[in-house]
Amino acid sequence: MGVDLSRIRPVLQRHERGDKTALVHALQDLQATYRYLPEEGVREVCAHLGVPLSKAFAVATFYKAFSLEPRGERICRVCLGTTCHIRGAPLLVEELERLLEVRAGGTTKDLSFTLETVNCVGACAMAPVVLVDGKYHDGVVPTDLPGIVGR
Ligand code: FES
C-alpha cells in the first residue's frame, strides 16, 4: 500500500533545501505526519536536503522514537518491568493480544492500535501499569482491558 505523497510537500517546505543539518528535524516532522517513516517519504526528504539515504536510515534506526513500520493511531504499552511482571502484566499482554488481534510489538491491520511492551515506566507503586496514548492505567486486571482499549 503506497502512502499519500501529497502530505510530504508541507514537510519539505518547512526545511530549507540542501540543509543537511535539518535531517533529524525533518524526519521528526515526517514521522509526525505519517506516524512512521515511510520509505518514499525518507527518499523525498533525503533528495530535498541532499543527504544520502543510508544516513537517514542510520538515524532512523538509531533513535527509538522513529519507526520504519506503520504505527497505530493509538499506542498501547504494557509495562513488563519486574514489579509489573510479578503483579500479572504478562496476563495483560496476552489479553490485549487477544482483544486487539495483534502480537505484542505489532500494529493492528486497521492501523488503530500498536501494542508494545516496555520496561519500568517509573510507577511501580501502581503496578501493573498499562499506558494508552501516554495515559496511565494502574492496578490493571485483565477484565479492565476492554474498557481501556474500547474493544
Ligand atoms: S515495573 Fe512497571 S512501573 Fe515499574
mmCIF file with all atom_site columns, C-alpha atoms and ligand atoms in Angstrom:
data_model
loop_
_atom_site.group_PDB
_atom_site.id
_atom_site.type_symbol
_atom_site.label_atom_id
_atom_site.label_alt_id
_atom_site.label_comp_id
_atom_site.label_asym_id
_atom_site.label_entity_id
_atom_site.label_seq_id
_atom_site.pdbx_PDB_ins_code
_atom_site.Cartn_x
_atom_site.Cartn_y
_atom_site.Cartn_z
_atom_site.occupancy
_atom_site.B_iso_or_equiv
_atom_site.pdbx_formal_charge
_atom_site.auth_seq_id
_atom_site.auth_comp_id
_atom_site.auth_asym_id
_atom_site.auth_atom_id
_atom_site.pdbx_PDB_model_num
ATOM   1   C  CA  . MET A 1 1   ? 0.000   0.000   0.000  1.00 0.00 ? 1   MET A CA  1
ATOM   2   C  CA  . GLY A 1 2   ? 1.517   3.323   -1.051 1.00 0.00 ? 2   GLY A CA  1
ATOM   3   C  CA  . VAL A 1 3   ? 1.486   6.445   1.049  1.00 0.00 ? 3   VAL A CA  1
ATOM   4   C  CA  . ASP A 1 4   ? -0.171  9.732   0.203  1.00 0.00 ? 4   ASP A CA  1
ATOM   5   C  CA  . LEU A 1 5   ? 2.858   11.647  -1.076 1.00 0.00 ? 5   LEU A CA  1
ATOM   6   C  CA  . SER A 1 6   ? 0.959   14.936  -1.182 1.00 0.00 ? 6   SER A CA  1
ATOM   7   C  CA  . ARG A 1 7   ? 1.417   15.154  2.572  1.00 0.00 ? 7   ARG A CA  1
ATOM   8   C  CA  . ILE A 1 8   ? 5.205   15.236  2.151  1.00 0.00 ? 8   ILE A CA  1
ATOM   9   C  CA  . ARG A 1 9   ? 5.242   18.628  0.418  1.00 0.00 ? 9   ARG A CA  1
ATOM   10  C  CA  . PRO A 1 10  ? 4.437   20.637  3.583  1.00 0.00 ? 10  PRO A CA  1
ATOM   11  C  CA  . VAL A 1 11  ? 7.148   18.676  5.416  1.00 0.00 ? 11  VAL A CA  1
ATOM   12  C  CA  . LEU A 1 12  ? 9.702   19.598  2.765  1.00 0.00 ? 12  LEU A CA  1
ATOM   13  C  CA  . GLN A 1 13  ? 8.584   23.225  2.717  1.00 0.00 ? 13  GLN A CA  1
ATOM   14  C  CA  . ARG A 1 14  ? 9.358   23.559  6.407  1.00 0.00 ? 14  ARG A CA  1
ATOM   15  C  CA  . HIS A 1 15  ? 13.009  22.641  5.835  1.00 0.00 ? 15  HIS A CA  1
ATOM   16  C  CA  . GLU A 1 16  ? 15.416  24.542  3.644  1.00 0.00 ? 16  GLU A CA  1
ATOM   17  C  CA  . ARG A 1 17  ? 16.571  22.712  0.522  1.00 0.00 ? 17  ARG A CA  1
ATOM   18  C  CA  . GLY A 1 18  ? 20.135  21.471  0.916  1.00 0.00 ? 18  GLY A CA  1
ATOM   19  C  CA  . ASP A 1 19  ? 20.222  21.984  4.701  1.00 0.00 ? 19  ASP A CA  1
ATOM   20  C  CA  . LYS A 1 20  ? 21.854  18.734  5.755  1.00 0.00 ? 20  LYS A CA  1
ATOM   21  C  CA  . THR A 1 21  ? 21.681  19.733  9.428  1.00 0.00 ? 21  THR A CA  1
ATOM   22  C  CA  . ALA A 1 22  ? 17.876  19.571  9.286  1.00 0.00 ? 22  ALA A CA  1
ATOM   23  C  CA  . LEU A 1 23  ? 17.796  15.796  8.840  1.00 0.00 ? 23  LEU A CA  1
ATOM   24  C  CA  . VAL A 1 24  ? 16.631  14.807  12.333 1.00 0.00 ? 24  VAL A CA  1
ATOM   25  C  CA  . HIS A 1 25  ? 14.016  17.570  12.468 1.00 0.00 ? 25  HIS A CA  1
ATOM   26  C  CA  . ALA A 1 26  ? 12.744  16.691  9.010  1.00 0.00 ? 26  ALA A CA  1
ATOM   27  C  CA  . LEU A 1 27  ? 12.450  13.029  9.947  1.00 0.00 ? 27  LEU A CA  1
ATOM   28  C  CA  . GLN A 1 28  ? 10.598  14.001  13.135 1.00 0.00 ? 28  GLN A CA  1
ATOM   29  C  CA  . ASP A 1 29  ? 8.280   16.094  11.007 1.00 0.00 ? 29  ASP A CA  1
ATOM   30  C  CA  . LEU A 1 30  ? 7.771   13.201  8.599  1.00 0.00 ? 30  LEU A CA  1
ATOM   31  C  CA  . GLN A 1 31  ? 7.022   10.831  11.449 1.00 0.00 ? 31  GLN A CA  1
ATOM   32  C  CA  . ALA A 1 32  ? 4.547   13.285  12.977 1.00 0.00 ? 32  ALA A CA  1
ATOM   33  C  CA  . THR A 1 33  ? 2.782   13.411  9.604  1.00 0.00 ? 33  THR A CA  1
ATOM   34  C  CA  . TYR A 1 34  ? 2.557   9.663   8.961  1.00 0.00 ? 34  TYR A CA  1
ATOM   35  C  CA  . ARG A 1 35  ? 3.095   8.243   12.494 1.00 0.00 ? 35  ARG A CA  1
ATOM   36  C  CA  . TYR A 1 36  ? 6.081   6.404   10.986 1.00 0.00 ? 36  TYR A CA  1
ATOM   37  C  CA  . LEU A 1 37  ? 8.758   6.946   8.354  1.00 0.00 ? 37  LEU A CA  1
ATOM   38  C  CA  . PRO A 1 38  ? 7.513   5.661   5.008  1.00 0.00 ? 38  PRO A CA  1
ATOM   39  C  CA  . GLU A 1 39  ? 10.411  4.806   2.708  1.00 0.00 ? 39  GLU A CA  1
ATOM   40  C  CA  . GLU A 1 40  ? 9.090   7.044   -0.074 1.00 0.00 ? 40  GLU A CA  1
ATOM   41  C  CA  . GLY A 1 41  ? 8.978   9.939   2.373  1.00 0.00 ? 41  GLY A CA  1
ATOM   42  C  CA  . VAL A 1 42  ? 12.505  9.306   3.610  1.00 0.00 ? 42  VAL A CA  1
ATOM   43  C  CA  . ARG A 1 43  ? 13.699  9.296   -0.015 1.00 0.00 ? 43  ARG A CA  1
ATOM   44  C  CA  . GLU A 1 44  ? 11.994  12.645  -0.666 1.00 0.00 ? 44  GLU A CA  1
ATOM   45  C  CA  . VAL A 1 45  ? 13.484  14.171  2.482  1.00 0.00 ? 45  VAL A CA  1
ATOM   46  C  CA  . CYS A 1 46  ? 16.961  12.948  1.534  1.00 0.00 ? 46  CYS A CA  1
ATOM   47  C  CA  . ALA A 1 47  ? 16.681  14.310  -2.001 1.00 0.00 ? 47  ALA A CA  1
ATOM   48  C  CA  . HIS A 1 48  ? 15.456  17.646  -0.620 1.00 0.00 ? 48  HIS A CA  1
ATOM   49  C  CA  . LEU A 1 49  ? 18.198  18.020  1.980  1.00 0.00 ? 49  LEU A CA  1
ATOM   50  C  CA  . GLY A 1 50  ? 20.966  16.451  -0.102 1.00 0.00 ? 50  GLY A CA  1
ATOM   51  C  CA  . VAL A 1 51  ? 21.589  13.728  2.447  1.00 0.00 ? 51  VAL A CA  1
ATOM   52  C  CA  . PRO A 1 52  ? 22.446  10.125  1.493  1.00 0.00 ? 52  PRO A CA  1
ATOM   53  C  CA  . LEU A 1 53  ? 19.627  7.653   2.105  1.00 0.00 ? 53  LEU A CA  1
ATOM   54  C  CA  . SER A 1 54  ? 21.984  5.481   4.152  1.00 0.00 ? 54  SER A CA  1
ATOM   55  C  CA  . LYS A 1 55  ? 22.495  8.334   6.622  1.00 0.00 ? 55  LYS A CA  1
ATOM   56  C  CA  . ALA A 1 56  ? 18.756  8.830   7.063  1.00 0.00 ? 56  ALA A CA  1
ATOM   57  C  CA  . PHE A 1 57  ? 18.214  5.133   7.722  1.00 0.00 ? 57  PHE A CA  1
ATOM   58  C  CA  . ALA A 1 58  ? 21.129  5.106   10.175 1.00 0.00 ? 58  ALA A CA  1
ATOM   59  C  CA  . VAL A 1 59  ? 19.477  7.956   12.080 1.00 0.00 ? 59  VAL A CA  1
ATOM   60  C  CA  . ALA A 1 60  ? 16.046  6.328   11.846 1.00 0.00 ? 60  ALA A CA  1
ATOM   61  C  CA  . THR A 1 61  ? 17.276  3.059   13.313 1.00 0.00 ? 61  THR A CA  1
ATOM   62  C  CA  . PHE A 1 62  ? 19.433  4.722   15.988 1.00 0.00 ? 62  PHE A CA  1
ATOM   63  C  CA  . TYR A 1 63  ? 16.647  6.749   17.609 1.00 0.00 ? 63  TYR A CA  1
ATOM   64  C  CA  . LYS A 1 64  ? 13.975  4.615   19.222 1.00 0.00 ? 64  LYS A CA  1
ATOM   65  C  CA  . ALA A 1 65  ? 11.406  7.366   18.679 1.00 0.00 ? 65  ALA A CA  1
ATOM   66  C  CA  . PHE A 1 66  ? 11.481  6.665   14.938 1.00 0.00 ? 66  PHE A CA  1
ATOM   67  C  CA  . SER A 1 67  ? 9.615   3.791   13.388 1.00 0.00 ? 67  SER A CA  1
ATOM   68  C  CA  . LEU A 1 68  ? 10.116  2.413   9.906  1.00 0.00 ? 68  LEU A CA  1
ATOM   69  C  CA  . GLU A 1 69  ? 6.928   0.364   10.226 1.00 0.00 ? 69  GLU A CA  1
ATOM   70  C  CA  . PRO A 1 70  ? 3.389   1.796   10.157 1.00 0.00 ? 70  PRO A CA  1
ATOM   71  C  CA  . ARG A 1 71  ? 2.104   2.622   13.641 1.00 0.00 ? 71  ARG A CA  1
ATOM   72  C  CA  . GLY A 1 72  ? -1.403  2.594   15.016 1.00 0.00 ? 72  GLY A CA  1
ATOM   73  C  CA  . GLU A 1 73  ? -3.457  5.691   15.717 1.00 0.00 ? 73  GLU A CA  1
ATOM   74  C  CA  . ARG A 1 74  ? -3.284  4.703   19.374 1.00 0.00 ? 74  ARG A CA  1
ATOM   75  C  CA  . ILE A 1 75  ? -0.279  3.288   21.183 1.00 0.00 ? 75  ILE A CA  1
ATOM   76  C  CA  . CYS A 1 76  ? -0.928  0.787   23.959 1.00 0.00 ? 76  CYS A CA  1
ATOM   77  C  CA  . ARG A 1 77  ? 2.052   -0.045  26.161 1.00 0.00 ? 77  ARG A CA  1
ATOM   78  C  CA  . VAL A 1 78  ? 2.191   -2.667  28.867 1.00 0.00 ? 78  VAL A CA  1
ATOM   79  C  CA  . CYS A 1 79  ? 4.935   -2.324  31.436 1.00 0.00 ? 79  CYS A CA  1
ATOM   80  C  CA  . LEU A 1 80  ? 6.856   -5.567  31.839 1.00 0.00 ? 80  LEU A CA  1
ATOM   81  C  CA  . GLY A 1 81  ? 9.288   -4.249  34.444 1.00 0.00 ? 81  GLY A CA  1
ATOM   82  C  CA  . THR A 1 82  ? 9.931   -6.512  37.404 1.00 0.00 ? 82  THR A CA  1
ATOM   83  C  CA  . THR A 1 83  ? 7.166   -5.232  39.683 1.00 0.00 ? 83  THR A CA  1
ATOM   84  C  CA  . CYS A 1 84  ? 4.538   -5.180  36.945 1.00 0.00 ? 84  CYS A CA  1
ATOM   85  C  CA  . HIS A 1 85  ? 5.674   -8.612  35.803 1.00 0.00 ? 85  HIS A CA  1
ATOM   86  C  CA  . ILE A 1 86  ? 5.258   -10.052 39.294 1.00 0.00 ? 86  ILE A CA  1
ATOM   87  C  CA  . ARG A 1 87  ? 1.833   -8.446  39.585 1.00 0.00 ? 87  ARG A CA  1
ATOM   88  C  CA  . GLY A 1 88  ? 0.448   -10.062 36.462 1.00 0.00 ? 88  GLY A CA  1
ATOM   89  C  CA  . ALA A 1 89  ? 1.484   -7.911  33.489 1.00 0.00 ? 89  ALA A CA  1
ATOM   90  C  CA  . PRO A 1 90  ? 2.172   -10.955 31.243 1.00 0.00 ? 90  PRO A CA  1
ATOM   91  C  CA  . LEU A 1 91  ? -1.521  -11.857 31.524 1.00 0.00 ? 91  LEU A CA  1
ATOM   92  C  CA  . LEU A 1 92  ? -2.397  -8.334  30.439 1.00 0.00 ? 92  LEU A CA  1
ATOM   93  C  CA  . VAL A 1 93  ? -0.222  -8.701  27.351 1.00 0.00 ? 93  VAL A CA  1
ATOM   94  C  CA  . GLU A 1 94  ? -1.921  -11.994 26.472 1.00 0.00 ? 94  GLU A CA  1
ATOM   95  C  CA  . GLU A 1 95  ? -5.373  -10.496 26.916 1.00 0.00 ? 95  GLU A CA  1
ATOM   96  C  CA  . LEU A 1 96  ? -4.508  -7.403  24.864 1.00 0.00 ? 96  LEU A CA  1
ATOM   97  C  CA  . GLU A 1 97  ? -3.110  -9.601  22.098 1.00 0.00 ? 97  GLU A CA  1
ATOM   98  C  CA  . ARG A 1 98  ? -6.447  -11.444 22.084 1.00 0.00 ? 98  ARG A CA  1
ATOM   99  C  CA  . LEU A 1 99  ? -8.610  -8.302  22.224 1.00 0.00 ? 99  LEU A CA  1
ATOM   100 C  CA  . LEU A 1 100 ? -6.650  -6.361  19.617 1.00 0.00 ? 100 LEU A CA  1
ATOM   101 C  CA  . GLU A 1 101 ? -5.804  -9.406  17.476 1.00 0.00 ? 101 GLU A CA  1
ATOM   102 C  CA  . VAL A 1 102 ? -2.161  -8.439  17.232 1.00 0.00 ? 102 VAL A CA  1
ATOM   103 C  CA  . ARG A 1 103 ? 1.055   -9.733  18.746 1.00 0.00 ? 103 ARG A CA  1
ATOM   104 C  CA  . ALA A 1 104 ? 2.988   -7.503  21.137 1.00 0.00 ? 104 ALA A CA  1
ATOM   105 C  CA  . GLY A 1 105 ? 5.293   -5.320  19.070 1.00 0.00 ? 105 GLY A CA  1
ATOM   106 C  CA  . GLY A 1 106 ? 2.827   -5.210  16.204 1.00 0.00 ? 106 GLY A CA  1
ATOM   107 C  CA  . THR A 1 107 ? 0.135   -2.963  14.763 1.00 0.00 ? 107 THR A CA  1
ATOM   108 C  CA  . THR A 1 108 ? -3.445  -3.964  14.064 1.00 0.00 ? 108 THR A CA  1
ATOM   109 C  CA  . LYS A 1 109 ? -4.419  -4.431  10.411 1.00 0.00 ? 109 LYS A CA  1
ATOM   110 C  CA  . ASP A 1 110 ? -6.770  -1.446  10.589 1.00 0.00 ? 110 ASP A CA  1
ATOM   111 C  CA  . LEU A 1 111 ? -3.887  0.671   11.989 1.00 0.00 ? 111 LEU A CA  1
ATOM   112 C  CA  . SER A 1 112 ? -5.976  1.569   15.035 1.00 0.00 ? 112 SER A CA  1
ATOM   113 C  CA  . PHE A 1 113 ? -3.553  0.231   17.662 1.00 0.00 ? 113 PHE A CA  1
ATOM   114 C  CA  . THR A 1 114 ? 0.110   -0.542  18.148 1.00 0.00 ? 114 THR A CA  1
ATOM   115 C  CA  . LEU A 1 115 ? 0.736   -2.839  21.103 1.00 0.00 ? 115 LEU A CA  1
ATOM   116 C  CA  . GLU A 1 116 ? 4.115   -2.605  22.801 1.00 0.00 ? 116 GLU A CA  1
ATOM   117 C  CA  . THR A 1 117 ? 5.781   -3.862  25.933 1.00 0.00 ? 117 THR A CA  1
ATOM   118 C  CA  . VAL A 1 118 ? 8.119   -1.543  27.791 1.00 0.00 ? 118 VAL A CA  1
ATOM   119 C  CA  . ASN A 1 119 ? 10.457  -1.659  30.770 1.00 0.00 ? 119 ASN A CA  1
ATOM   120 C  CA  . CYS A 1 120 ? 9.675   0.035   34.076 1.00 0.00 ? 120 CYS A CA  1
ATOM   121 C  CA  . VAL A 1 121 ? 7.832   3.295   33.492 1.00 0.00 ? 121 VAL A CA  1
ATOM   122 C  CA  . GLY A 1 122 ? 8.578   4.553   36.993 1.00 0.00 ? 122 GLY A CA  1
ATOM   123 C  CA  . ALA A 1 123 ? 5.182   3.889   38.520 1.00 0.00 ? 123 ALA A CA  1
ATOM   124 C  CA  . CYS A 1 124 ? 5.894   0.607   40.324 1.00 0.00 ? 124 CYS A CA  1
ATOM   125 C  CA  . ALA A 1 125 ? 3.643   1.510   43.266 1.00 0.00 ? 125 ALA A CA  1
ATOM   126 C  CA  . MET A 1 126 ? 0.734   1.411   40.803 1.00 0.00 ? 126 MET A CA  1
ATOM   127 C  CA  . ALA A 1 127 ? 1.726   -1.882  39.159 1.00 0.00 ? 127 ALA A CA  1
ATOM   128 C  CA  . PRO A 1 128 ? 0.695   -3.385  36.888 1.00 0.00 ? 128 PRO A CA  1
ATOM   129 C  CA  . VAL A 1 129 ? 0.556   -0.403  34.586 1.00 0.00 ? 129 VAL A CA  1
ATOM   130 C  CA  . VAL A 1 130 ? -0.860  -0.034  31.075 1.00 0.00 ? 130 VAL A CA  1
ATOM   131 C  CA  . LEU A 1 131 ? -0.427  3.211   29.118 1.00 0.00 ? 131 LEU A CA  1
ATOM   132 C  CA  . VAL A 1 132 ? -2.700  4.174   26.271 1.00 0.00 ? 132 VAL A CA  1
ATOM   133 C  CA  . ASP A 1 133 ? -1.509  7.239   24.376 1.00 0.00 ? 133 ASP A CA  1
ATOM   134 C  CA  . GLY A 1 134 ? 0.585   8.127   27.401 1.00 0.00 ? 134 GLY A CA  1
ATOM   135 C  CA  . LYS A 1 135 ? -2.296  7.931   29.901 1.00 0.00 ? 135 LYS A CA  1
ATOM   136 C  CA  . TYR A 1 136 ? -1.530  5.680   32.865 1.00 0.00 ? 136 TYR A CA  1
ATOM   137 C  CA  . HIS A 1 137 ? -3.957  2.985   33.928 1.00 0.00 ? 137 HIS A CA  1
ATOM   138 C  CA  . ASP A 1 138 ? -2.838  1.466   37.209 1.00 0.00 ? 138 ASP A CA  1
ATOM   139 C  CA  . GLY A 1 139 ? -3.601  -1.695  39.117 1.00 0.00 ? 139 GLY A CA  1
ATOM   140 C  CA  . VAL A 1 140 ? -4.974  -3.139  35.895 1.00 0.00 ? 140 VAL A CA  1
ATOM   141 C  CA  . VAL A 1 141 ? -6.553  -6.591  35.792 1.00 0.00 ? 141 VAL A CA  1
ATOM   142 C  CA  . PRO A 1 142 ? -7.495  -8.382  32.552 1.00 0.00 ? 142 PRO A CA  1
ATOM   143 C  CA  . THR A 1 143 ? -11.202 -7.592  32.929 1.00 0.00 ? 143 THR A CA  1
ATOM   144 C  CA  . ASP A 1 144 ? -10.364 -3.848  32.898 1.00 0.00 ? 144 ASP A CA  1
ATOM   145 C  CA  . LEU A 1 145 ? -8.820  -4.072  29.436 1.00 0.00 ? 145 LEU A CA  1
ATOM   146 C  CA  . PRO A 1 146 ? -11.929 -3.974  27.204 1.00 0.00 ? 146 PRO A CA  1
ATOM   147 C  CA  . GLY A 1 147 ? -12.880 -0.677  28.845 1.00 0.00 ? 147 GLY A CA  1
ATOM   148 C  CA  . ILE A 1 148 ? -9.361  0.682   28.483 1.00 0.00 ? 148 ILE A CA  1
ATOM   149 C  CA  . VAL A 1 149 ? -8.956  -0.093  24.791 1.00 0.00 ? 149 VAL A CA  1
ATOM   150 C  CA  . GLY A 1 150 ? -12.640 0.072   23.850 1.00 0.00 ? 150 GLY A CA  1
ATOM   151 C  CA  . ARG A 1 151 ? -12.822 -3.469  22.435 1.00 0.00 ? 151 ARG A CA  1
HETATM 152 S  S1  . FES B 2 .   ? 7.860   -2.177  36.866 1.00 0.00 ? 1   FES B S1  1
HETATM 153 FE FE1 . FES B 2 .   ? 6.131   -1.330  35.926 1.00 0.00 ? 1   FES B FE1 1
HETATM 154 S  S2  . FES B 2 .   ? 6.148   0.706   36.602 1.00 0.00 ? 1   FES B S2  1
HETATM 155 FE FE2 . FES B 2 .   ? 7.942   -0.118  37.454 1.00 0.00 ? 1   FES B FE2 1
#
